[in-house]
Amino acid sequence: MQHSVLKYDQKRVNLNEAAFSCSICLDLLDIPVTIPCGHSYCMLCIKGFWKGKENDSRSCPQCRETFTSEPALVKNTMLAALTEELQKTGICPPAAEHHYAGAEDVACDICTGKKLHAVKSCLTCLASYCEEHLQPHSDVAAFKKHKLVEPFKNLQETICSIHNEVMKLFCRTDQKCICYLCSMEEHKGHDTVSAAAERTERQRELEESQLQIQQRIQDREKEVKLLQQQEEATNMSVDQVVENSEKIFTDIICLIEKKKGEVKNKFRSQQQTKVGQVKGLQEELEQEITELKGRDAELKQLSLTEDHHQFLHSYSSLPPLSGESTHSSSIIVRPPGNLKDVTAAVLELRKKLEDILREELTHISLTITQVDRRINLSKSTTTFLNFSRRASSRWSWGTVGGASRAGDRNHSQVSEQEQRRGTRSGTGQRRARGRIHSQV
């Protein structure tokens, strides 16, 4: 029977959780009590709300009706029975999800126990309210004129600690908020304006500062973008310079390798020529030795002939010896000491190359330093190209074992100098060839 009655109530009456909930803890009423204004609360909630307050400040959390003394709290048996039955049958809809205040949030001043997150602060009441406890400010005419703002902490700081009045004025002389009584006492004669007027002025200054800061941010962002572009340009330039320098130094190395091969081939060619001449002369001498040995054998055989007539006849028929050898007197055997001149010339060339590299690389380093930390591709590339051209002109080779001593002088000057002086090793080679030629 009781169950059917509850079903009937559920159909005929739109049960609202708020009607059976405590507006302080927002949960289903527990030991409900009704205060003189007609609103009901949990007994512990309303006691906790009034605890520590003066007798003349006892008021209803919802309608703000004030009581001269703390009302007697008596359990509302009808509400208690209804809420108890609702808990048993589960007819009451589930409680809404509560947004409890965190450590950094503004908590509702009305909630007891675990406080909910405040949605507004009232500058008239000097209290912050959650959504549930803020409802009277929308429903009660006396509360509708209150000044509601976004929730913030320390509302009591807006109260003058001396006169216990709201500080609605601002003293420009002392740069502090004051109440109207302060303006007539210790701040009398000071430059005072309303806090709202000062806020308007400071707000204007703040907006101007914001504009300046935003402009500076835009300027710095442009500068950062320019620096990023400069970084990209620098990286591209340096990469290009490094690539070009690697190619140029590779060409220089190839040039040196090529000239080394040419000098080596020239030496080998001269070696083959000289050795061929010596071998040819050696063959001629060996042939002459063979002929002389044959003549010596004939003469020895003739000297053993006992018949005088036969001896004289054979001796008279001997062919005359060919002219005296022209080689033995002109051949002078010397060690290849003239090759030391070639080694000296190569060492001198190495020293000159080291001097050129040191000079040019110093010039390149100074060029990089003078561009004020910004690499200029065209200038750097030109420096390397000029270095390559100067180095190539200095590394033009002369005759075998000799190198140009002219440096940056042109080819005609080098040719004239070589024709006039010749290299030391080249002169030694020509003298050696002359001696061999005269012996042959």
Tab-separated table of C-alpha atoms in Angstrom:
chain	number	residue	atom	x	y	z
A	1	MET	CA	0.000	0.000	0.000
A	2	GLN	CA	2.757	2.390	0.969
A	3	HIS	CA	4.651	1.551	-2.220
A	4	SER	CA	1.583	2.337	-4.357
A	5	VAL	CA	1.182	5.670	-2.613
A	6	LEU	CA	4.760	6.571	-3.434
A	7	LYS	CA	4.212	5.563	-7.059
A	8	TYR	CA	1.133	7.757	-7.115
A	9	ASP	CA	3.108	10.641	-5.640
A	10	GLN	CA	5.833	10.128	-8.180
A	11	LYS	CA	3.326	10.423	-11.017
A	12	ARG	CA	1.152	13.225	-9.647
A	13	VAL	CA	3.884	15.347	-8.011
A	14	ASN	CA	6.977	16.452	-9.806
A	15	LEU	CA	9.442	15.705	-7.066
A	16	ASN	CA	12.396	18.074	-7.226
A	17	GLU	CA	15.629	17.194	-5.503
A	18	ALA	CA	16.077	20.841	-4.485
A	19	ALA	CA	12.858	20.658	-2.422
A	20	PHE	CA	14.376	17.964	-0.231
A	21	SER	CA	17.977	19.160	-0.277
A	22	CYS	CA	19.825	21.345	2.169
A	23	SER	CA	20.862	24.576	0.484
A	24	ILE	CA	24.040	24.611	2.593
A	25	CYS	CA	25.460	21.119	1.948
A	26	LEU	CA	23.327	20.562	-1.192
A	27	ASP	CA	22.655	16.968	-0.142
A	28	LEU	CA	19.406	15.312	0.897
A	29	LEU	CA	18.172	16.758	4.206
A	30	ASP	CA	19.599	14.991	7.249
A	31	ILE	CA	17.673	15.664	10.489
A	32	PRO	CA	15.813	18.507	8.783
A	33	VAL	CA	14.903	21.584	10.818
A	34	THR	CA	12.774	24.534	9.745
A	35	ILE	CA	13.720	28.036	10.913
A	36	PRO	CA	11.153	30.848	11.440
A	37	CYS	CA	11.408	32.183	7.866
A	38	GLY	CA	10.205	28.802	6.549
A	39	HIS	CA	13.420	27.474	5.013
A	40	SER	CA	14.683	24.060	6.033
A	41	TYR	CA	18.247	22.876	6.569
A	42	CYS	CA	20.184	20.005	8.038
A	43	MET	CA	20.473	20.582	11.770
A	44	LEU	CA	24.270	20.309	11.714
A	45	CYS	CA	24.548	22.572	8.652
A	46	ILE	CA	22.573	25.481	10.104
A	47	LYS	CA	24.317	25.141	13.464
A	48	GLY	CA	27.670	25.249	11.726
A	49	PHE	CA	26.576	28.274	9.696
A	50	TRP	CA	25.566	30.196	12.833
A	51	LYS	CA	28.502	29.037	14.936
A	52	GLY	CA	30.768	31.877	16.066
A	53	LYS	CA	28.396	34.635	14.993
A	54	GLU	CA	26.882	37.245	17.254
A	55	ASN	CA	23.310	36.727	18.414
A	56	ASP	CA	22.076	39.683	16.379
A	57	SER	CA	23.732	38.349	13.215
A	58	ARG	CA	21.819	35.107	12.992
A	59	SER	CA	20.253	35.098	9.515
A	60	CYS	CA	18.826	32.731	6.947
A	61	PRO	CA	21.452	31.700	4.365
A	62	GLN	CA	18.810	31.943	1.615
A	63	CYS	CA	16.541	34.910	2.307
A	64	ARG	CA	18.913	36.702	4.700
A	65	GLU	CA	16.138	37.294	7.254
A	66	THR	CA	17.801	38.219	10.533
A	67	PHE	CA	16.770	36.873	13.924
A	68	THR	CA	17.354	38.703	17.181
A	69	SER	CA	18.261	35.467	18.915
A	70	GLU	CA	19.169	32.015	17.755
A	71	PRO	CA	15.921	30.186	16.951
A	72	ALA	CA	15.198	26.894	18.638
A	73	LEU	CA	15.984	24.078	16.219
A	74	VAL	CA	13.337	21.358	16.230
A	75	LYS	CA	13.345	18.339	13.938
A	76	ASN	CA	10.730	18.565	11.191
A	77	THR	CA	9.294	15.074	11.493
A	78	MET	CA	7.294	15.246	8.253
A	79	LEU	CA	10.337	16.184	6.180
A	80	ALA	CA	12.441	13.653	8.051
A	81	ALA	CA	9.993	10.840	7.254
A	82	LEU	CA	9.709	11.850	3.634
A	83	THR	CA	13.453	12.123	3.062
A	84	GLU	CA	14.006	8.832	4.879
A	85	GLU	CA	11.437	7.119	2.635
A	86	LEU	CA	12.976	8.688	-0.446
A	87	GLN	CA	16.352	7.315	0.552
A	88	LYS	CA	14.910	3.829	0.979
A	89	THR	CA	12.903	3.712	-2.259
A	90	GLY	CA	15.380	5.596	-4.436
A	91	ILE	CA	12.628	7.791	-5.909
A	92	CYS	CA	14.712	10.902	-5.383
A	93	PRO	CA	16.791	11.571	-8.496
A	94	PRO	CA	20.554	11.270	-8.108
A	95	ALA	CA	22.407	14.279	-6.840
A	96	ALA	CA	23.961	16.498	-9.413
A	97	GLU	CA	27.730	16.488	-9.857
A	98	HIS	CA	29.228	18.968	-7.429
A	99	HIS	CA	32.143	21.185	-8.343
A	100	TYR	CA	34.078	21.424	-5.115
A	101	ALA	CA	36.551	24.253	-4.630
A	102	GLY	CA	40.210	23.438	-5.125
A	103	ALA	CA	43.210	24.989	-3.401
A	104	GLU	CA	43.377	27.839	-5.925
A	105	ASP	CA	39.610	28.319	-6.266
A	106	VAL	CA	37.323	30.717	-4.411
A	107	ALA	CA	35.088	28.703	-2.097
A	108	CYS	CA	31.469	29.411	-1.278
A	109	ASP	CA	31.178	31.138	2.104
A	110	ILE	CA	27.772	29.545	2.823
A	111	CYS	CA	28.693	25.898	2.238
A	112	THR	CA	29.675	23.929	5.323
A	113	GLY	CA	31.961	20.942	5.326
A	114	LYS	CA	33.377	20.452	1.856
A	115	LYS	CA	32.752	23.764	0.123
A	116	LEU	CA	31.672	24.195	-3.473
A	117	HIS	CA	33.319	26.388	-6.038
A	118	ALA	CA	32.006	29.983	-5.911
A	119	VAL	CA	30.565	31.442	-9.108
A	120	LYS	CA	30.085	35.044	-7.909
A	121	SER	CA	31.201	37.370	-5.129
A	122	CYS	CA	28.855	39.991	-3.703
A	123	LEU	CA	30.463	43.320	-2.837
A	124	THR	CA	27.415	44.247	-0.747
A	125	CYS	CA	27.252	41.054	1.288
A	126	LEU	CA	31.058	40.688	1.210
A	127	ALA	CA	30.615	36.974	0.571
A	128	SER	CA	31.134	34.515	-2.260
A	129	TYR	CA	28.420	32.104	-3.374
A	130	CYS	CA	28.162	28.858	-5.262
A	131	GLU	CA	25.448	28.531	-7.878
A	132	GLU	CA	22.914	27.143	-5.398
A	133	HIS	CA	23.498	29.722	-2.687
A	134	LEU	CA	23.548	32.544	-5.220
A	135	GLN	CA	19.927	31.848	-6.178
A	136	PRO	CA	18.399	34.266	-3.591
A	137	HIS	CA	20.213	37.149	-5.289
A	138	SER	CA	18.065	36.408	-8.323
A	139	ASP	CA	14.817	35.570	-6.529
A	140	VAL	CA	14.688	38.026	-3.619
A	141	ALA	CA	14.022	41.658	-4.555
A	142	ALA	CA	16.199	43.027	-1.741
A	143	PHE	CA	19.227	41.122	-3.107
A	144	LYS	CA	18.794	42.031	-6.768
A	145	LYS	CA	20.452	45.425	-6.254
A	146	HIS	CA	23.605	43.899	-4.792
A	147	LYS	CA	26.831	44.268	-6.779
A	148	LEU	CA	27.903	40.855	-8.079
A	149	VAL	CA	31.373	40.355	-9.561
A	150	GLU	CA	33.565	37.456	-10.588
A	151	PRO	CA	34.615	35.518	-7.482
A	152	PHE	CA	37.796	36.622	-5.732
A	153	LYS	CA	39.414	35.858	-2.411
A	154	ASN	CA	39.944	38.088	0.617
A	155	LEU	CA	36.731	40.058	0.363
A	156	GLN	CA	37.365	41.301	3.897
A	157	GLU	CA	40.295	43.311	2.593
A	158	THR	CA	37.765	45.724	1.099
A	159	ILE	CA	36.637	46.617	4.655
A	160	CYS	CA	38.433	49.390	6.522
A	161	SER	CA	40.175	47.844	9.519
A	162	ILE	CA	39.685	51.061	11.547
A	163	HIS	CA	36.075	52.022	10.841
A	164	ASN	CA	34.722	48.657	9.616
A	165	GLU	CA	33.313	50.379	6.529
A	166	VAL	CA	33.642	49.435	2.857
A	167	MET	CA	36.593	51.269	1.306
A	168	LYS	CA	34.965	52.981	-1.673
A	169	LEU	CA	37.445	55.869	-1.965
A	170	PHE	CA	41.055	56.090	-3.136
A	171	CYS	CA	43.609	58.505	-1.681
A	172	ARG	CA	45.983	59.596	-4.460
A	173	THR	CA	48.208	61.324	-1.913
A	174	ASP	CA	48.903	58.119	0.017
A	175	GLN	CA	48.103	55.758	-2.891
A	176	LYS	CA	45.694	53.550	-0.908
A	177	CYS	CA	42.010	52.695	-0.660
A	178	ILE	CA	40.093	54.324	2.207
A	179	CYS	CA	36.555	54.537	3.533
A	180	TYR	CA	34.492	57.724	3.696
A	181	LEU	CA	35.307	58.162	7.419
A	182	CYS	CA	39.047	57.998	6.682
A	183	SER	CA	38.618	60.818	4.150
A	184	MET	CA	37.252	63.032	6.920
A	185	GLU	CA	39.907	62.127	9.495
A	186	GLU	CA	43.555	61.136	8.809
A	187	HIS	CA	43.162	61.681	5.027
A	188	LYS	CA	41.388	65.000	5.345
A	189	GLY	CA	42.630	67.480	2.731
A	190	HIS	CA	44.207	64.735	0.614
A	191	ASP	CA	43.530	64.247	-3.068
A	192	THR	CA	40.772	61.638	-2.938
A	193	VAL	CA	38.512	60.218	-5.616
A	194	SER	CA	36.135	57.315	-5.796
A	195	ALA	CA	37.723	53.899	-6.199
A	196	ALA	CA	35.720	53.464	-9.415
A	197	ALA	CA	37.111	56.718	-10.878
A	198	GLU	CA	40.662	55.743	-9.940
A	199	ARG	CA	40.079	52.310	-11.434
A	200	THR	CA	38.915	53.948	-14.684
A	201	GLU	CA	42.071	56.077	-14.810
A	202	ARG	CA	44.344	53.177	-13.949
A	203	GLN	CA	42.493	51.010	-16.446
A	204	ARG	CA	43.228	53.567	-19.164
A	205	GLU	CA	46.909	53.609	-18.190
A	206	LEU	CA	46.925	49.828	-18.104
A	207	GLU	CA	45.448	49.641	-21.606
A	208	GLU	CA	48.067	52.097	-22.854
A	209	SER	CA	50.777	49.964	-21.263
A	210	GLN	CA	49.261	46.886	-22.854
A	211	LEU	CA	49.317	48.567	-26.252
A	212	GLN	CA	52.954	49.506	-25.761
A	213	ILE	CA	53.826	45.996	-24.635
A	214	GLN	CA	51.927	44.455	-27.549
A	215	GLN	CA	53.729	46.794	-29.944
A	216	ARG	CA	57.065	45.814	-28.427
A	217	ILE	CA	56.079	42.158	-28.716
A	218	GLN	CA	55.303	42.667	-32.415
A	219	ASP	CA	58.596	44.499	-32.898
A	220	ARG	CA	60.537	41.758	-31.133
A	221	GLU	CA	58.722	39.066	-33.100
A	222	LYS	CA	59.694	40.854	-36.314
A	223	GLU	CA	63.272	41.043	-35.077
A	224	VAL	CA	63.203	37.355	-34.178
A	225	LYS	CA	61.890	36.574	-37.660
A	226	LEU	CA	64.637	38.699	-39.195
A	227	LEU	CA	67.210	36.917	-37.043
A	228	GLN	CA	65.807	33.573	-38.162
A	229	GLN	CA	66.093	34.707	-41.767
A	230	GLN	CA	69.619	35.913	-41.041
A	231	GLU	CA	70.426	32.554	-39.474
A	232	GLU	CA	69.093	30.709	-42.512
A	233	ALA	CA	70.955	33.048	-44.869
A	234	THR	CA	74.150	32.652	-42.842
A	235	ASN	CA	73.837	28.867	-42.829
A	236	MET	CA	73.206	28.828	-46.582
A	237	SER	CA	76.106	31.210	-47.200
A	238	VAL	CA	78.530	29.312	-45.006
A	239	ASP	CA	77.443	25.982	-46.493
A	240	GLN	CA	78.002	27.400	-49.980
A	241	VAL	CA	81.392	28.844	-49.019
A	242	VAL	CA	82.460	25.563	-47.412
A	243	GLU	CA	81.314	23.638	-50.486
A	244	ASN	CA	83.134	26.019	-52.815
A	245	SER	CA	86.276	25.973	-50.673
A	246	GLU	CA	86.276	22.176	-50.620
A	247	LYS	CA	86.022	22.108	-54.410
A	248	ILE	CA	88.792	24.683	-54.740
A	249	PHE	CA	91.122	22.901	-52.327
A	250	THR	CA	90.338	19.638	-54.104
A	251	ASP	CA	91.314	21.308	-57.388
A	252	ILE	CA	94.509	22.589	-55.763
A	253	ILE	CA	95.357	19.103	-54.494
A	254	CYS	CA	94.626	17.655	-57.943
A	255	LEU	CA	96.843	20.334	-59.490
A	256	ILE	CA	99.711	19.451	-57.146
A	257	GLU	CA	99.203	15.736	-57.821
A	258	LYS	CA	99.200	16.423	-61.552
A	259	LYS	CA	102.384	18.486	-61.391
A	260	LYS	CA	103.995	15.857	-59.177
A	261	GLY	CA	103.169	13.241	-61.794
A	262	GLU	CA	104.573	15.448	-64.569
A	263	VAL	CA	107.816	15.968	-62.661
A	264	LYS	CA	108.041	12.252	-61.908
A	265	ASN	CA	107.486	11.380	-65.569
A	266	LYS	CA	110.078	13.954	-66.589
A	267	PHE	CA	112.595	12.429	-64.204
A	268	ARG	CA	111.853	8.935	-65.503
A	269	SER	CA	112.152	10.137	-69.092
A	270	GLN	CA	115.520	11.726	-68.378
A	271	GLN	CA	116.508	8.571	-66.527
A	272	GLN	CA	115.659	6.397	-69.524
A	273	THR	CA	117.501	8.740	-71.891
A	274	LYS	CA	120.647	8.833	-69.789
A	275	VAL	CA	120.604	5.099	-69.065
A	276	GLY	CA	120.027	4.414	-72.783
A	277	GLN	CA	123.002	6.560	-73.719
A	278	VAL	CA	125.184	4.853	-71.149
A	279	LYS	CA	124.084	1.406	-72.306
A	280	GLY	CA	124.736	2.347	-75.949
A	281	LEU	CA	128.221	3.533	-75.091
A	282	GLN	CA	128.735	0.412	-73.001
A	283	GLU	CA	127.778	-1.817	-75.955
A	284	GLU	CA	130.197	0.029	-78.241
A	285	LEU	CA	132.986	-0.398	-75.733
A	286	GLU	CA	132.192	-4.074	-75.223
A	287	GLN	CA	132.235	-4.614	-79.005
A	288	GLU	CA	135.585	-2.839	-79.219
A	289	ILE	CA	136.891	-5.009	-76.386
A	290	THR	CA	135.788	-8.119	-78.284
A	291	GLU	CA	137.579	-6.928	-81.413
A	292	LEU	CA	140.720	-6.050	-79.482
A	293	LYS	CA	140.727	-9.425	-77.760
A	294	GLY	CA	140.502	-11.088	-81.183
A	295	ARG	CA	143.421	-9.010	-82.517
A	296	ASP	CA	145.388	-9.783	-79.354
A	297	ALA	CA	144.830	-13.493	-79.893
A	298	GLU	CA	146.022	-13.221	-83.508
A	299	LEU	CA	149.110	-11.303	-82.457
A	300	LYS	CA	149.845	-13.834	-79.741
A	301	GLN	CA	149.510	-16.672	-82.254
A	302	LEU	CA	151.729	-14.829	-84.710
A	303	SER	CA	154.356	-14.269	-82.042
A	304	LEU	CA	154.659	-18.019	-81.623
A	305	THR	CA	155.446	-18.616	-85.343
A	306	GLU	CA	159.083	-19.871	-85.716
A	307	ASP	CA	159.309	-19.416	-89.455
A	308	HIS	CA	160.707	-15.936	-90.025
A	309	HIS	CA	159.381	-15.799	-93.549
A	310	GLN	CA	155.920	-16.797	-92.488
A	311	PHE	CA	155.979	-14.313	-89.548
A	312	LEU	CA	156.969	-11.391	-91.771
A	313	HIS	CA	154.420	-12.266	-94.432
A	314	SER	CA	151.589	-12.624	-91.907
A	315	TYR	CA	152.516	-9.463	-90.022
A	316	SER	CA	152.572	-7.442	-93.243
A	317	SER	CA	149.094	-8.676	-94.159
A	318	LEU	CA	147.555	-7.657	-90.809
A	319	PRO	CA	144.987	-4.836	-91.228
A	320	PRO	CA	145.874	-1.659	-89.389
A	321	LEU	CA	144.212	-0.996	-86.056
A	322	SER	CA	141.325	1.439	-86.072
A	323	GLY	CA	141.987	4.819	-84.570
A	324	GLU	CA	142.640	5.003	-80.867
A	325	SER	CA	139.503	4.883	-78.754
A	326	THR	CA	138.099	8.291	-78.092
A	327	HIS	CA	135.932	7.146	-75.189
A	328	SER	CA	138.263	6.085	-72.453
A	329	SER	CA	139.881	9.450	-72.045
A	330	SER	CA	136.571	11.379	-71.893
A	331	ILE	CA	134.516	9.128	-69.648
A	332	ILE	CA	134.483	10.371	-66.089
A	333	VAL	CA	132.513	8.349	-63.556
A	334	ARG	CA	130.804	10.572	-61.005
A	335	PRO	CA	128.076	9.833	-58.457
A	336	PRO	CA	124.678	11.414	-59.225
A	337	GLY	CA	125.382	14.356	-56.942
A	338	ASN	CA	123.552	16.835	-59.165
A	339	LEU	CA	120.218	15.341	-58.024
A	340	LYS	CA	120.733	17.168	-54.732
A	341	ASP	CA	119.952	20.358	-56.618
A	342	VAL	CA	116.587	18.874	-57.599
A	343	THR	CA	115.787	17.983	-53.977
A	344	ALA	CA	116.776	21.481	-52.876
A	345	ALA	CA	114.491	22.990	-55.527
A	346	VAL	CA	111.546	20.857	-54.364
A	347	LEU	CA	112.195	21.827	-50.737
A	348	GLU	CA	112.289	25.481	-51.735
A	349	LEU	CA	108.988	25.010	-53.579
A	350	ARG	CA	107.429	23.465	-50.467
A	351	LYS	CA	108.540	26.417	-48.372
A	352	LYS	CA	107.046	28.845	-50.868
A	353	LEU	CA	103.770	26.902	-50.893
A	354	GLU	CA	103.644	26.982	-47.089
A	355	ASP	CA	104.242	30.744	-47.138
A	356	ILE	CA	101.504	31.236	-49.738
A	357	LEU	CA	99.014	29.117	-47.780
A	358	ARG	CA	99.830	30.893	-44.517
A	359	GLU	CA	99.461	34.328	-46.112
A	360	GLU	CA	96.242	33.564	-47.965
A	361	LEU	CA	94.554	31.729	-45.083
A	362	THR	CA	95.390	34.638	-42.773
A	363	HIS	CA	93.808	36.962	-45.313
A	364	ILE	CA	90.694	34.763	-45.450
A	365	SER	CA	90.429	34.706	-41.634
A	366	LEU	CA	90.663	38.496	-41.492
A	367	THR	CA	87.995	38.774	-44.175
A	368	ILE	CA	85.638	36.545	-42.174
A	369	THR	CA	86.259	38.594	-39.017
A	370	GLN	CA	85.624	41.916	-40.752
A	371	VAL	CA	82.137	41.002	-41.968
A	372	ASP	CA	80.828	41.555	-38.417
A	373	ARG	CA	79.696	37.955	-37.871
A	374	ARG	CA	77.730	37.930	-41.107
A	375	ILE	CA	79.156	35.846	-43.927
A	376	ASN	CA	78.933	37.469	-47.344
A	377	LEU	CA	78.811	34.721	-49.924
A	378	SER	CA	80.087	36.711	-52.856
A	379	LYS	CA	83.050	38.170	-50.984
A	380	SER	CA	84.063	34.882	-49.400
A	381	THR	CA	83.755	32.989	-52.653
A	382	THR	CA	85.741	35.664	-54.466
A	383	THR	CA	88.457	35.408	-51.836
A	384	PHE	CA	88.799	31.684	-52.401
A	385	LEU	CA	88.713	32.059	-56.164
A	386	ASN	CA	91.367	34.775	-56.065
A	387	PHE	CA	93.460	32.577	-53.798
A	388	SER	CA	93.077	29.690	-56.224
A	389	ARG	CA	94.106	31.824	-59.195
A	390	ARG	CA	97.098	33.276	-57.361
A	391	ALA	CA	98.144	29.852	-56.110
A	392	SER	CA	97.781	28.339	-59.576
A	393	SER	CA	99.951	31.045	-61.122
A	394	ARG	CA	102.603	30.526	-58.449
A	395	TRP	CA	102.601	26.778	-58.954
A	396	SER	CA	103.444	26.869	-62.673
A	397	TRP	CA	106.319	24.443	-63.178
A	398	GLY	CA	109.441	24.977	-65.283
A	399	THR	CA	111.839	22.344	-66.569
A	400	VAL	CA	112.522	19.009	-64.872
A	401	GLY	CA	113.100	19.411	-61.121
A	402	GLY	CA	112.673	23.188	-61.332
A	403	ALA	CA	109.807	25.418	-60.267
A	404	SER	CA	108.893	28.963	-61.088
A	405	ARG	CA	110.492	31.441	-58.681
A	406	ALA	CA	108.495	34.310	-60.068
A	407	GLY	CA	105.407	34.074	-57.806
A	408	ASP	CA	102.787	36.348	-59.306
A	409	ARG	CA	104.898	37.366	-62.348
A	410	ASN	CA	103.468	36.358	-65.713
A	411	HIS	CA	104.545	33.424	-67.857
A	412	SER	CA	106.753	35.474	-70.159
A	413	GLN	CA	108.813	36.740	-67.212
A	414	VAL	CA	109.207	33.180	-65.987
A	415	SER	CA	110.300	32.016	-69.442
A	416	GLU	CA	112.860	34.805	-69.744
A	417	GLN	CA	114.255	34.009	-66.321
A	418	GLU	CA	114.477	30.299	-67.123
A	419	GLN	CA	116.189	31.012	-70.426
A	420	ARG	CA	118.613	33.417	-68.751
A	421	ARG	CA	119.339	31.489	-65.564
A	422	GLY	CA	117.770	28.026	-65.796
A	423	THR	CA	117.157	26.037	-62.688
A	424	ARG	CA	120.106	24.639	-60.843
A	425	SER	CA	119.044	21.063	-61.365
A	426	GLY	CA	118.240	21.679	-65.039
A	427	THR	CA	121.729	23.144	-65.590
A	428	GLY	CA	123.287	20.143	-63.849
A	429	GLN	CA	121.342	17.797	-66.071
A	430	ARG	CA	122.449	19.638	-69.220
A	431	ARG	CA	126.088	19.554	-68.121
A	432	ALA	CA	125.793	15.813	-67.466
A	433	ARG	CA	124.207	15.233	-70.860
A	434	GLY	CA	127.004	17.266	-72.478
A	435	ARG	CA	129.689	15.164	-70.857
A	436	ILE	CA	128.027	11.919	-71.919
A	437	HIS	CA	127.540	13.247	-75.446
A	438	SER	CA	131.229	14.163	-75.718
A	439	GLN	CA	132.254	10.736	-74.455
A	440	VAL	CA	130.016	9.017	-76.964
